[in-house]
Coordinates of C-alpha atoms in Angstrom, one line a residue:
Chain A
X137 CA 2.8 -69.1 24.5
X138 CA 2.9 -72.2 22.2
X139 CA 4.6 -74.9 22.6
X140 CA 8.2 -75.5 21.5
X141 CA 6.9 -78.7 19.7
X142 CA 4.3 -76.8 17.8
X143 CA 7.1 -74.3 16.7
X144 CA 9.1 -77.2 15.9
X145 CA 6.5 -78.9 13.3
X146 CA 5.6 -75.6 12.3
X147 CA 9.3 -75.0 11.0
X148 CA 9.1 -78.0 9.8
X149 CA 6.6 -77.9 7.5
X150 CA 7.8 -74.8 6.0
X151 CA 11.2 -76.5 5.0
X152 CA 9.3 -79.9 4.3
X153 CA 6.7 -77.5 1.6
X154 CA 9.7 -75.6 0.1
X155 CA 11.7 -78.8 -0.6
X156 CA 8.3 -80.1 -2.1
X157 CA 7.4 -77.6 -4.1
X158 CA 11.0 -77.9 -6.4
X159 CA 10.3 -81.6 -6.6
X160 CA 6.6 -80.9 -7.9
X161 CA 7.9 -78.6 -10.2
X162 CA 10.4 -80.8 -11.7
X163 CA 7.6 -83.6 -11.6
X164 CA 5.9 -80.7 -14.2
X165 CA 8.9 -80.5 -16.3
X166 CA 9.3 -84.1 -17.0
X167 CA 5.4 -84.9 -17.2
X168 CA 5.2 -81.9 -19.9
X169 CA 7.9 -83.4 -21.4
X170 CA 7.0 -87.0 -21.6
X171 CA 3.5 -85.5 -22.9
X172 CA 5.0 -83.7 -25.5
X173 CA 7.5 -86.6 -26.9
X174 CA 5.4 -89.3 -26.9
X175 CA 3.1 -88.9 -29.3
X176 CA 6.0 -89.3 -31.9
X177 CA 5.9 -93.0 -31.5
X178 CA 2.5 -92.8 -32.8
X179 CA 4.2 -92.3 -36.1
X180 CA 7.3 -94.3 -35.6
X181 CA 8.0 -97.5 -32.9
X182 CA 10.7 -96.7 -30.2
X183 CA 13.2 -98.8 -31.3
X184 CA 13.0 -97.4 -35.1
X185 CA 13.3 -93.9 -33.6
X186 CA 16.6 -94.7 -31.4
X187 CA 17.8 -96.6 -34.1
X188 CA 17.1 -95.1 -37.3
X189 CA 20.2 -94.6 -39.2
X190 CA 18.5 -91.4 -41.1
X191 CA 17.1 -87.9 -39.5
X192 CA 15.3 -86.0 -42.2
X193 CA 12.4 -84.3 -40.8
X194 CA 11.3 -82.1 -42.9
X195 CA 11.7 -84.3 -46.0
X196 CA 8.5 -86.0 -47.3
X197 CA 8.3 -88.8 -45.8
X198 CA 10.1 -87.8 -42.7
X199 CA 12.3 -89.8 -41.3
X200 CA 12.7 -89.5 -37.6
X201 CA 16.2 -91.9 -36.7
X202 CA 17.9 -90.5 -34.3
X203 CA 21.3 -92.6 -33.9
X204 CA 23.1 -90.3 -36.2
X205 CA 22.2 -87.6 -33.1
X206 CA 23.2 -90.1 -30.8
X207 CA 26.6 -91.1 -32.0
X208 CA 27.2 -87.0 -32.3
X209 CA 26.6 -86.9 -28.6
X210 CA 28.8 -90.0 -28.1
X211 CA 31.4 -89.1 -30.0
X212 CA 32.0 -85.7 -29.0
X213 CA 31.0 -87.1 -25.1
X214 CA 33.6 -89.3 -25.2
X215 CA 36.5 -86.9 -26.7
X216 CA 35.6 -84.6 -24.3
X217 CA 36.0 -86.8 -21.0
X218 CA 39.7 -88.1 -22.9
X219 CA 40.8 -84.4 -22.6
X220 CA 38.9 -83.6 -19.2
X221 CA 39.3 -86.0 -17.3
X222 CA 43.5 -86.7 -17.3
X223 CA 43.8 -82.3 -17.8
X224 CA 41.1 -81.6 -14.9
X225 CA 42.8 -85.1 -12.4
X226 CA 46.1 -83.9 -13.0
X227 CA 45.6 -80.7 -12.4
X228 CA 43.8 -81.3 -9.1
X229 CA 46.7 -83.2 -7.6
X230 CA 48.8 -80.1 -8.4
X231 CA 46.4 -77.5 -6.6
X232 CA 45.7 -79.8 -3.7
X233 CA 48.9 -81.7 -3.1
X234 CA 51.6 -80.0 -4.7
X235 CA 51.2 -76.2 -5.5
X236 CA 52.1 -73.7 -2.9
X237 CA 48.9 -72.7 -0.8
X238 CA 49.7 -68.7 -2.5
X239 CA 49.2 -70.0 -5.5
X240 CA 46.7 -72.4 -4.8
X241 CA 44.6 -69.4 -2.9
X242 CA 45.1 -67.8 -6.9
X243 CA 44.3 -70.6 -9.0
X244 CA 41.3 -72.5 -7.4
X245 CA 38.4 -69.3 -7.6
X246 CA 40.5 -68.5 -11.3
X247 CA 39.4 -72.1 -12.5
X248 CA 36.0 -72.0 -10.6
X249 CA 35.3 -68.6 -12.4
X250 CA 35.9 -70.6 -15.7
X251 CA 33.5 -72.7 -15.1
X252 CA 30.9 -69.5 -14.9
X253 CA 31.8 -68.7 -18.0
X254 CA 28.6 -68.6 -20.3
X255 CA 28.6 -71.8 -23.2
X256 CA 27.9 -69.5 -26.0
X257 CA 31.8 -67.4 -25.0
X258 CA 33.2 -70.7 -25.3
X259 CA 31.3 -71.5 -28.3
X260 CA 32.7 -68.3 -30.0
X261 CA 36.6 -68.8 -28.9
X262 CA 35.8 -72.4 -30.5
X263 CA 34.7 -70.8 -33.9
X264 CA 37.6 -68.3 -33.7
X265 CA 40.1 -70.3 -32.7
X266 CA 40.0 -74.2 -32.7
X267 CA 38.2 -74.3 -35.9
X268 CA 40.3 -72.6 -38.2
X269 CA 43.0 -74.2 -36.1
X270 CA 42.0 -78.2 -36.6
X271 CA 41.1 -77.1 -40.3
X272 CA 44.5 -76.2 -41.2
X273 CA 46.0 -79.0 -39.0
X274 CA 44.0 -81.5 -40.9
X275 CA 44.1 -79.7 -44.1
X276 CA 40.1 -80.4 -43.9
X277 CA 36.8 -78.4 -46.2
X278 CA 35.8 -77.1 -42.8
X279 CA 37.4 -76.8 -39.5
X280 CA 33.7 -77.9 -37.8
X281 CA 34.0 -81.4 -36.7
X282 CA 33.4 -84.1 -33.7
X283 CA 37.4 -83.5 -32.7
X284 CA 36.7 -79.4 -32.8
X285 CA 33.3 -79.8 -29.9
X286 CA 35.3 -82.5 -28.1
X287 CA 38.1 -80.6 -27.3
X288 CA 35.9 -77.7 -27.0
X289 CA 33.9 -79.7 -24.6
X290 CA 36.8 -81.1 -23.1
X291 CA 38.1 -77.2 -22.1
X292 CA 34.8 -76.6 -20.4
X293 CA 34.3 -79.8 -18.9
X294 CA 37.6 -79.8 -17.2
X295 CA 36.8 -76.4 -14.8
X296 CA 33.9 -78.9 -13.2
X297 CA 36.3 -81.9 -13.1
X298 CA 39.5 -79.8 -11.2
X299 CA 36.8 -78.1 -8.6
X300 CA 35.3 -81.1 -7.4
X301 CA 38.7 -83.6 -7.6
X302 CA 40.2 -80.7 -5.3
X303 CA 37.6 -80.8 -3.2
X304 CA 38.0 -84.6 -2.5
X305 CA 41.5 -84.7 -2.4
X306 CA 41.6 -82.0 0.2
X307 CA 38.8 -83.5 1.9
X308 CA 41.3 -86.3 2.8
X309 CA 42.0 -86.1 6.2
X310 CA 46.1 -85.1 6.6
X311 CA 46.6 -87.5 9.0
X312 CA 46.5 -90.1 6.0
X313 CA 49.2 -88.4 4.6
X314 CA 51.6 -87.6 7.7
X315 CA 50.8 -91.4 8.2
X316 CA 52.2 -92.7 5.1
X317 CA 54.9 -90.0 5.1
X318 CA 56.2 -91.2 8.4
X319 CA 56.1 -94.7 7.1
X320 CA 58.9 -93.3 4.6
X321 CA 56.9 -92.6 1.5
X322 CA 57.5 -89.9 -0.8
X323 CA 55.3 -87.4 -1.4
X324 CA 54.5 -88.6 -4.9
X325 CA 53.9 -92.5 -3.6
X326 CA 51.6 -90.7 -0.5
X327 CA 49.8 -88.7 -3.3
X328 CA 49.0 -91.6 -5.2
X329 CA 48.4 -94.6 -2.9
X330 CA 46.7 -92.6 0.1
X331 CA 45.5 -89.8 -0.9
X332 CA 44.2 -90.3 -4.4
X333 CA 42.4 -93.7 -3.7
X334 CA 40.9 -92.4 0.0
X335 CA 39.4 -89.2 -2.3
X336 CA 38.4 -91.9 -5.1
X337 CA 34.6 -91.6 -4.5
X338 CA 34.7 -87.6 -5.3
X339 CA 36.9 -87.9 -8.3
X340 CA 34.8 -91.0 -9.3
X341 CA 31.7 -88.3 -9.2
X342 CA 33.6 -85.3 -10.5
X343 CA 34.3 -87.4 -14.0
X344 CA 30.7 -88.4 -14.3
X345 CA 29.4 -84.3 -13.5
X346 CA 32.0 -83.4 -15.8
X347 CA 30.5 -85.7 -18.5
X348 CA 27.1 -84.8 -18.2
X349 CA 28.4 -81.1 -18.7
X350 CA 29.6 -82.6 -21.7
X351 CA 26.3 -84.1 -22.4
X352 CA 23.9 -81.4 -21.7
X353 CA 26.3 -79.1 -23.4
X354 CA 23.8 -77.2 -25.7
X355 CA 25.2 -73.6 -27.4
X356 CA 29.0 -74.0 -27.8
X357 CA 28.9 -77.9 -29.6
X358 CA 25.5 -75.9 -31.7
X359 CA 28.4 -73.3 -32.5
X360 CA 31.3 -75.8 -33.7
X361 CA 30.0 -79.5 -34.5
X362 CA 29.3 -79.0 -37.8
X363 CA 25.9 -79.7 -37.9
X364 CA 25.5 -82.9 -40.4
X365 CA 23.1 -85.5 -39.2
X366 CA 25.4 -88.4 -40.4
X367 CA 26.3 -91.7 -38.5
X368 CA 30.3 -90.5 -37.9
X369 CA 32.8 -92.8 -38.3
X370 CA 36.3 -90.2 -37.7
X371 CA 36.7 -87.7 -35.1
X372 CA 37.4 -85.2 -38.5
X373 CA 33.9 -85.1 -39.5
X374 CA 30.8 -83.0 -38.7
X375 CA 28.9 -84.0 -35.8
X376 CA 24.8 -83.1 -34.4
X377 CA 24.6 -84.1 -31.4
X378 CA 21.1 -84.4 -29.4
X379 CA 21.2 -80.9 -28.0
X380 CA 21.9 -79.0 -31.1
X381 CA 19.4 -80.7 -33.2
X382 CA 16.9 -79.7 -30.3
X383 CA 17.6 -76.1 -30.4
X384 CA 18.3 -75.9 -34.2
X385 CA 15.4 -77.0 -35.1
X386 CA 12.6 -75.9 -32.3
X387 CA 12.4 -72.8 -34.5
X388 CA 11.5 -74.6 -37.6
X389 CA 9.2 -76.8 -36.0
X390 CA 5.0 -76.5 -36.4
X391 CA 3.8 -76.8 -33.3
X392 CA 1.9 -80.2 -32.9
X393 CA 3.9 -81.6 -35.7
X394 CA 5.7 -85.1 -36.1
X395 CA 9.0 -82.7 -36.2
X396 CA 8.0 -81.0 -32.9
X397 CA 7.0 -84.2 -31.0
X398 CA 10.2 -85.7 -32.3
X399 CA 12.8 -83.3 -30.8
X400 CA 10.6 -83.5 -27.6
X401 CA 11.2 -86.9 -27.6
X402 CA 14.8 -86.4 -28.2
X403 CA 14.6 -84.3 -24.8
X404 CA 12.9 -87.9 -23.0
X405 CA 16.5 -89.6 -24.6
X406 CA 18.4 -87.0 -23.1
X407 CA 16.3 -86.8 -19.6
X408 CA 17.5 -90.8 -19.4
X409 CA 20.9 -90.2 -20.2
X410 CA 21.4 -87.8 -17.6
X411 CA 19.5 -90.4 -15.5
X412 CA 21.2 -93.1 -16.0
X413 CA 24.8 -90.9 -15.0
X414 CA 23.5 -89.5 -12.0
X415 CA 22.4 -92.8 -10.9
X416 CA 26.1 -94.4 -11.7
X417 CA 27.2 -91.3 -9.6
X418 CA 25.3 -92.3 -7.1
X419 CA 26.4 -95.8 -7.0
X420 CA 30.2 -95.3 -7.4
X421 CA 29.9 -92.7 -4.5
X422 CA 27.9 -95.4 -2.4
X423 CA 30.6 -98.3 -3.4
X424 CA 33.5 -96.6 -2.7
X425 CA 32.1 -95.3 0.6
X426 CA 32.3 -99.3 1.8
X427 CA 35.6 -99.3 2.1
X428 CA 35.9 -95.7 4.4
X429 CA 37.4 -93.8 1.8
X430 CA 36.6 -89.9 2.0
X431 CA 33.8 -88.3 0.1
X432 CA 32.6 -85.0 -0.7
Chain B
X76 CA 73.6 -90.0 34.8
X77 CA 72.5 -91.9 31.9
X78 CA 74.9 -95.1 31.3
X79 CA 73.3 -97.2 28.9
X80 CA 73.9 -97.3 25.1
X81 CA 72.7 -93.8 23.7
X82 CA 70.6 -94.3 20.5
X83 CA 69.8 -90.9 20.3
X84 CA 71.9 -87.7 21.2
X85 CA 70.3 -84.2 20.8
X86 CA 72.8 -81.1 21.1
X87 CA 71.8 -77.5 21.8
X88 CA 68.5 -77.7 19.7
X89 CA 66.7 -75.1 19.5
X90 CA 63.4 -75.1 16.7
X91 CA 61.1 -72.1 15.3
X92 CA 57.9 -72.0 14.0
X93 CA 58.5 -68.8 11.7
X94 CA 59.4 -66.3 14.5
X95 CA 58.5 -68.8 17.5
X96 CA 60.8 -70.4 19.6
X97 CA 59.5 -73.7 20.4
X98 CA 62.3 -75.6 21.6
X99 CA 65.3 -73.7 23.2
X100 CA 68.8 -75.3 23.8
X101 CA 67.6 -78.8 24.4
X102 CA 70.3 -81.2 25.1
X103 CA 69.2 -84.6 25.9
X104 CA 70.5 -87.9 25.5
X105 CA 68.3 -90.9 24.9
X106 CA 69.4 -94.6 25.4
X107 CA 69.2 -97.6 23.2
X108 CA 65.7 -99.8 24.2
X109 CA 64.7 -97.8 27.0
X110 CA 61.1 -96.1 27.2
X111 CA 61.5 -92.6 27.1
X112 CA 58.4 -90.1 28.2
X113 CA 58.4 -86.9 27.3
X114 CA 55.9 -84.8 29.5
X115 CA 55.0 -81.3 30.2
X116 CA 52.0 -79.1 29.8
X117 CA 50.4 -78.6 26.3
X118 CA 52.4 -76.1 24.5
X119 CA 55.8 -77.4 26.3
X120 CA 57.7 -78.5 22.9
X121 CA 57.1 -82.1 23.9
X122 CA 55.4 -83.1 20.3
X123 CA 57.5 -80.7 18.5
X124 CA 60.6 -82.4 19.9
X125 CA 59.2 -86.1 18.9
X126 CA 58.6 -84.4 14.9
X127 CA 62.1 -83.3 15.4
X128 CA 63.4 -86.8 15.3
X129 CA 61.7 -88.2 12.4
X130 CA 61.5 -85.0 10.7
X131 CA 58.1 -84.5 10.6
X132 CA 58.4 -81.1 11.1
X133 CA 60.0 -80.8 8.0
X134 CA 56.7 -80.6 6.3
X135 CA 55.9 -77.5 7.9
X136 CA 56.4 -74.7 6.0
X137 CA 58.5 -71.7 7.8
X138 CA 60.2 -74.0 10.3
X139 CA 64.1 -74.1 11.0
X140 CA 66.5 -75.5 13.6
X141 CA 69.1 -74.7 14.8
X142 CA 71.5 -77.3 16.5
X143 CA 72.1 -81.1 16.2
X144 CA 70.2 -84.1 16.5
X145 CA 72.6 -87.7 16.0
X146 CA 70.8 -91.0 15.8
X147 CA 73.8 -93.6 15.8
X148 CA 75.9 -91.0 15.7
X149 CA 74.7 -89.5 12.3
X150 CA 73.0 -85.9 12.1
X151 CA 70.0 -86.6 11.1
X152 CA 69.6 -83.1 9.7
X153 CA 73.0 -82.9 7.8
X154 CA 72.6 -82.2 3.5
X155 CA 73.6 -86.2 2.8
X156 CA 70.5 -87.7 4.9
X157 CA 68.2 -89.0 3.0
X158 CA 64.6 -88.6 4.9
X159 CA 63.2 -91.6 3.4
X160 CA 65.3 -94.1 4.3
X161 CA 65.5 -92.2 8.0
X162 CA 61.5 -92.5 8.3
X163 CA 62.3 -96.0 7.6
X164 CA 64.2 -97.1 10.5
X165 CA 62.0 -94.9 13.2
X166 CA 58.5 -95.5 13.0
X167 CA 55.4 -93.1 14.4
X168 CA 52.6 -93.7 16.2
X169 CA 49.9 -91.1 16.1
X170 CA 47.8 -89.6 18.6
X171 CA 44.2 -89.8 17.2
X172 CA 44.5 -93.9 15.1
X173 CA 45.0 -93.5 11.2
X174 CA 44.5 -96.4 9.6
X175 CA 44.5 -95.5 5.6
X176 CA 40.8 -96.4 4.3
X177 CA 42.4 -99.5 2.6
X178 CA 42.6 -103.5 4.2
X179 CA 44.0 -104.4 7.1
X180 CA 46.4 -106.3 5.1
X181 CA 47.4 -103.6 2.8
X182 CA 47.7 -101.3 5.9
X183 CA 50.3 -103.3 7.5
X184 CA 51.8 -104.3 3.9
X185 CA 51.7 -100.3 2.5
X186 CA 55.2 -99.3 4.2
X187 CA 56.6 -102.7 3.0
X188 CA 55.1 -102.1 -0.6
X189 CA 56.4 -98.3 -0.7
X190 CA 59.9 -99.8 -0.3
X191 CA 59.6 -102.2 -2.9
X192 CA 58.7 -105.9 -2.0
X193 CA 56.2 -107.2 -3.8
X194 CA 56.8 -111.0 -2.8
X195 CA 53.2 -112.3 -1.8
X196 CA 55.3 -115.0 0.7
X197 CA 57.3 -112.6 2.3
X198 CA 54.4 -109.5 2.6
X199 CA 52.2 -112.2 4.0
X200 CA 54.5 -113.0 6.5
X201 CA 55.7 -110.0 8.0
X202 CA 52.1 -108.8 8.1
X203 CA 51.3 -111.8 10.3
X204 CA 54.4 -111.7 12.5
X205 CA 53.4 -107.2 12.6
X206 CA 50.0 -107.9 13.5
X207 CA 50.8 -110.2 16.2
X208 CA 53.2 -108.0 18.0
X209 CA 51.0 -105.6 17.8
X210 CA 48.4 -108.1 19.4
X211 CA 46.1 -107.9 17.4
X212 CA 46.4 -110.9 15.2
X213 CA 43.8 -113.1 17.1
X214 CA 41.4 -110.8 16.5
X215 CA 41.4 -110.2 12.9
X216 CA 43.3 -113.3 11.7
X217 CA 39.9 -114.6 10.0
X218 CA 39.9 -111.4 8.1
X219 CA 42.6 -109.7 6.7
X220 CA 40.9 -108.3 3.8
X221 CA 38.1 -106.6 6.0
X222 CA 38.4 -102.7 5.8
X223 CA 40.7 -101.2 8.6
X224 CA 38.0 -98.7 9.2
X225 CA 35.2 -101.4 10.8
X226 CA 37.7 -102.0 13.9
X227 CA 37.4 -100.2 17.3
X228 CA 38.8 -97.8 17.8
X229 CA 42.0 -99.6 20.1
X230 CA 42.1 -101.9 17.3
X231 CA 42.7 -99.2 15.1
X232 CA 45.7 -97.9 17.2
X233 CA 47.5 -101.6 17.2
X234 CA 46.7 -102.1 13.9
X235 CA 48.5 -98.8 13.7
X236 CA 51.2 -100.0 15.4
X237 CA 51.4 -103.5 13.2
X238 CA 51.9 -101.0 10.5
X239 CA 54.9 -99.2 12.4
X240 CA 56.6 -102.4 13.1
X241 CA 56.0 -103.9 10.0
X242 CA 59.4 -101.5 7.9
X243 CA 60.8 -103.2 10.5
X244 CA 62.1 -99.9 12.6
X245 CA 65.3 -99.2 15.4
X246 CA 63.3 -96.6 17.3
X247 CA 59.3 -95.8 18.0
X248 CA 57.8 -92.4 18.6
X249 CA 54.7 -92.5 19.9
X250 CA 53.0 -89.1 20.6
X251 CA 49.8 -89.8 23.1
X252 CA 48.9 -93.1 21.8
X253 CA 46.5 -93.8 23.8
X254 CA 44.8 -90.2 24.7
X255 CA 41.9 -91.1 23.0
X256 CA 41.2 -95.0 24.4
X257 CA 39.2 -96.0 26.5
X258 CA 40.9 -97.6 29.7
X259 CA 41.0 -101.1 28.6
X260 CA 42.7 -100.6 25.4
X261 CA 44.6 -98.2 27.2
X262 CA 46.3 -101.1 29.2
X263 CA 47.0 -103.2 26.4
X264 CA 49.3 -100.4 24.5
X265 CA 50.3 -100.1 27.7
X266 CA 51.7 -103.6 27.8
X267 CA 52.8 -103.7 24.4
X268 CA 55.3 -100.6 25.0
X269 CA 56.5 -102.5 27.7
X270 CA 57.1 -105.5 25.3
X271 CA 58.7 -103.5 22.9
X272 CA 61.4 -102.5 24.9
X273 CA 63.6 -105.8 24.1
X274 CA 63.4 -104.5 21.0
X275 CA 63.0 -100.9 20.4
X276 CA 64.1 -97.3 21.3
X277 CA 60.7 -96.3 22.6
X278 CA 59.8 -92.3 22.8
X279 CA 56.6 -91.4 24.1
X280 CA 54.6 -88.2 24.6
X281 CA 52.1 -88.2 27.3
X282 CA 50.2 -86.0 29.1
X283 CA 49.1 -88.8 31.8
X284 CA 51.7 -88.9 34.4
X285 CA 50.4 -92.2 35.8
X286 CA 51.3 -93.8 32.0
X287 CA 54.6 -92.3 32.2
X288 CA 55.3 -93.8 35.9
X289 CA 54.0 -96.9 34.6
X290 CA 55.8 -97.9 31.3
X291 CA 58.6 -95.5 31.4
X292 CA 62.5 -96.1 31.7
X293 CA 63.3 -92.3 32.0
X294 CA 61.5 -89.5 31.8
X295 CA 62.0 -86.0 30.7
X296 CA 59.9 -82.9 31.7
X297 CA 59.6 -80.1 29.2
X298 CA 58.6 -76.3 30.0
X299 CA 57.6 -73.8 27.6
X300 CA 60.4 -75.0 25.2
X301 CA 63.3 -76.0 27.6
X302 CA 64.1 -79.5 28.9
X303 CA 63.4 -78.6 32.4
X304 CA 64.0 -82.5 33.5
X305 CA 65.9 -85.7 32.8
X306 CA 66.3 -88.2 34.7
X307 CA 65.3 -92.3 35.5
X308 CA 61.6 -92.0 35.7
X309 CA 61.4 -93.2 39.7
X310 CA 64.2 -90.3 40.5
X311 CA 62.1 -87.5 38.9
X312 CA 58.6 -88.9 40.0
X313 CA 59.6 -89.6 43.5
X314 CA 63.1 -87.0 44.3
X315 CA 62.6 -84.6 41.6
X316 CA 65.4 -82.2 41.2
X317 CA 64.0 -79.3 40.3
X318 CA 61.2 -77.1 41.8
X319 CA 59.2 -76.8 38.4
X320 CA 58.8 -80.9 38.2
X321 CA 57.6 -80.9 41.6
X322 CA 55.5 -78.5 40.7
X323 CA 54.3 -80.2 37.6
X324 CA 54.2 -83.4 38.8
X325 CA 52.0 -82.7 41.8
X326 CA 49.5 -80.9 39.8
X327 CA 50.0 -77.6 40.5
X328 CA 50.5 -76.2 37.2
X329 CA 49.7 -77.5 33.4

């Protein structure tokens, strides 16, 4: 017989190796990553590369700026959490506080199945239908443009945003609600000064997942941006964000190249990004936890 | 029996949960700032009854009653009530504490808030004189902006209560308040219902039979659905009338 607390360790080790061996593979990913982007800024200093105002890598000189790319991905970022964010919260409070449970039981794996939906689907309803549809709205040369990826952006962020607000809000224990509602409240005044701020933490994290969809959104804002690497100043222009350029140009690339170290580094930018949101996240989960509301 | 001022006045009730009858042709008749316990084995109708009176039950879906409950002399379930401003004059204390995750101020201040005031003065005020009929004042006077969640969990319950009193209410229902307490906080709600009395139409659920002998005015036994009992709390404890209180109250079923 051995011993129960040999078993024990023994089980534990297995979990504690399978839980290391995804965090030394991801450890791979980012060294290969840093190894591959860095050497760009033997041809350029970081601050010219964020900060260049002009991406032409395959002219002679190249020129390797990349806040044209960033204010693609900021622009069509931020339209897409104005159009997710009130569309995915509002809807939330319907399914969890106000919709019949039939319907709910209908609506909540309909909107979780959207959010299966593969990018490059979206990508094609966006070139179908949005484009032509903003172009002759604006009466612009070309219906691919910042507002086109944002609210294409906006459509696929909000599944994430609705799934995990609902979760929160119904996460909310109902003895909040039967409090405030024997206190007199309305429904609508329980919904929004119980129940919305006690779930705060979750909808807090659902916005920020739903813009790092936005961010990391690759295929569908390839398919509808446009495509120019200028600074933009309207919503109505074309737009390449950081992803796009990635995967537009990865192709074109010579391996070991300025051009191919470049859109590696690009890939360092983006691994930040997604960083630095996951760490506010984190921290808006943690602060809103002080003051006992519910989380996921 | 019962010759004091009647606050509340319930008429051949009977209530369903979809096809189940959980109350059946309860008649009962409740006077003005008396304790009231309702006891009875789990699954009697007691808490259903207590819902009945605020209208708790209304958020149920598939539930319907039949008969008439009259607070003051109003039925409380004809068309022209309106179940806010009834919630407001009867307030509810909960079995397990729910204190929202907000201050201890804005708990006590969130009923007062819902219904309009916004006057700093006045909120601060009420909250003070709330908290300290609740008892619970010296304890988190130094404080108010601490989260309701730190407190114990008897805390919890009176600052519960602070926030019942606060809408300034006619009647309380309490439904086990102090089932989950440990003794000594158990004592103090104890002594507050017994405070309240000058004040309030007190109805309380309890399963303990000792609480109800202790703080009660009248008490009234409820089996599977029917008001089996109802009577001045030493009559049923000590010359019950019926065989089934006897029964109950000497342990030998529920």
């Amino acid at each position: 017989m051995i011993p129960r607390k040999y078993k024990e360790r023994a089980i534990e080790g297995v979990f504690l190796s399978f839980a290391s061996i995804s965090l030394v593979v991801l450890l791979f990913i980012m060294l290969f990553l840093f190894r591959e982007g860095l050497p760009i800024f033997r041809v350029i200093g970081p601050l010219e590369f964020l900060f260049g105002k002009s991406w032409y890598p395959t002219y002679e000189p190249p020129e390797f700026g990349i806040l044209p790319l960033i204010m693609g991905s900021l622009f069509i970022t931020v339209g897409a959490i104005v159009v997710a964010i009130p569309l995915g919260l509002a809807s939330a409070i319907y399914l969890a506080e106000i919709a019949h449970p039939r319907i709910r039981e209908w609506v909540k794996p309909a909107i979780e199945l959207l959010a299966g939906v593969p990018s490059v689907i979206y990508g094609f309803f966006g070139l179908l239908v949005l484009a032509p549809f903003i172009q002759d709205l604006f009466n612009l040369p070309t219906g691919l443009t910042a507002l086109t990826a944002s609210l294409l952006l906006g459509i696929m962020a909000t599944p994430t945003v609705i799934s995990i607000s609902e979760d929160a809000l119904n996460s909310v224990p109902g003895s909040y609600r039967e409090a405030s509602l024997a206190l007199g409240a309305t429904r609508w005044q329980t919904t929004i000064r119980v129940v919305v701020p006690a779930a705060l933490s979750g909808i807090s994290t659902a916005c920020i997942l739903g813009m790092a969809r936005a961010i990391e959104e690759t295929m569908a804002v390839l398919m509808v941006a446009g495509g120019a690497t200028l600074i933009p100043t309207s919503f109505l222009q074309p737009v390449r964000p950081l992803t796009a350029t990635i995967i537009a140009e990865m192709g074109e690339a010579i391996h070991g190249s300025p051009h191919f170290h470049a859109l590696f580094a690009i890939g360092v930018v983006l691994f930040f990004i997604t960083l630095g949101l996951n760490l506010l996240a984190d921290f808006l989960t943690h602060r809103f936890k002080e003051t006992g509301s519910g989380t996921l | 029996m019962v010759k004091e001022d009647l606050k509340i006045i319930v008429e051949d009730l009977d209530f369903f949960y979809g096809g189940l009858k959980a109350l059946d042709g309860v008649n009962i008749q409740i006077p003005e700032r008396k304790v009231t316990a309702l006891i009875g084995p789990s699954g009697c109708g007691k808490s259903t009854f207590l819902r009945v009176l605020n209208r708790m039950n209304d958020l149920i879906p598939g539930t319907r009653l039949e008969g008439k409950v009259l607070i003051d002399g109003h039925d409380i379930y004809a068309d022209n009530i309106d179940v806010v401003e009834l919630r407001k004059k009867i307030g509810m204390v909960f079995q397990k504490s729910n204190p929202f995750p907000k201050s201890i101020f804005d708990n006590v201040a969130y009923g007062l808030r819902i219904h309009g005031s916004k006057d700093r003065v006045i909120l601060a005020e009420i909250v003070e004189e709330s908290l300290k009929r609740a008892a619970l004042w010296d304890e988190v006077k130094d404080d108010l902006k601490r989260s309701a969640m730190e407190l114990s969990g008897g805390q919890q319950q009176r600052l519960c209560i602070a926030r019942a009193l606060a809408t300034g209410p006619e009647i309380l229902l309490m439904d086990e308040p102090a089932s989950a307490l440990d003794p000594i906080s158990t004592a103090k709600i104890e002594e507050l219902i017994r405070e309240f009395k000058e004040h309030y139409t007190i109805v309380i659920v309890t399963h303990n039979m000792q609480q109800a002998a202790r703080v009660s005015d009248y008490t009234a036994l409820f089996y599977l659905g029917k008001l089996i009992e109802f009577n001045v709390t030493e009559e049923v404890f000590t010359r019950p009338s019926e065989k089934q209180t006897e029964d109950y109250i000497t342990g030998r079923f529920g």
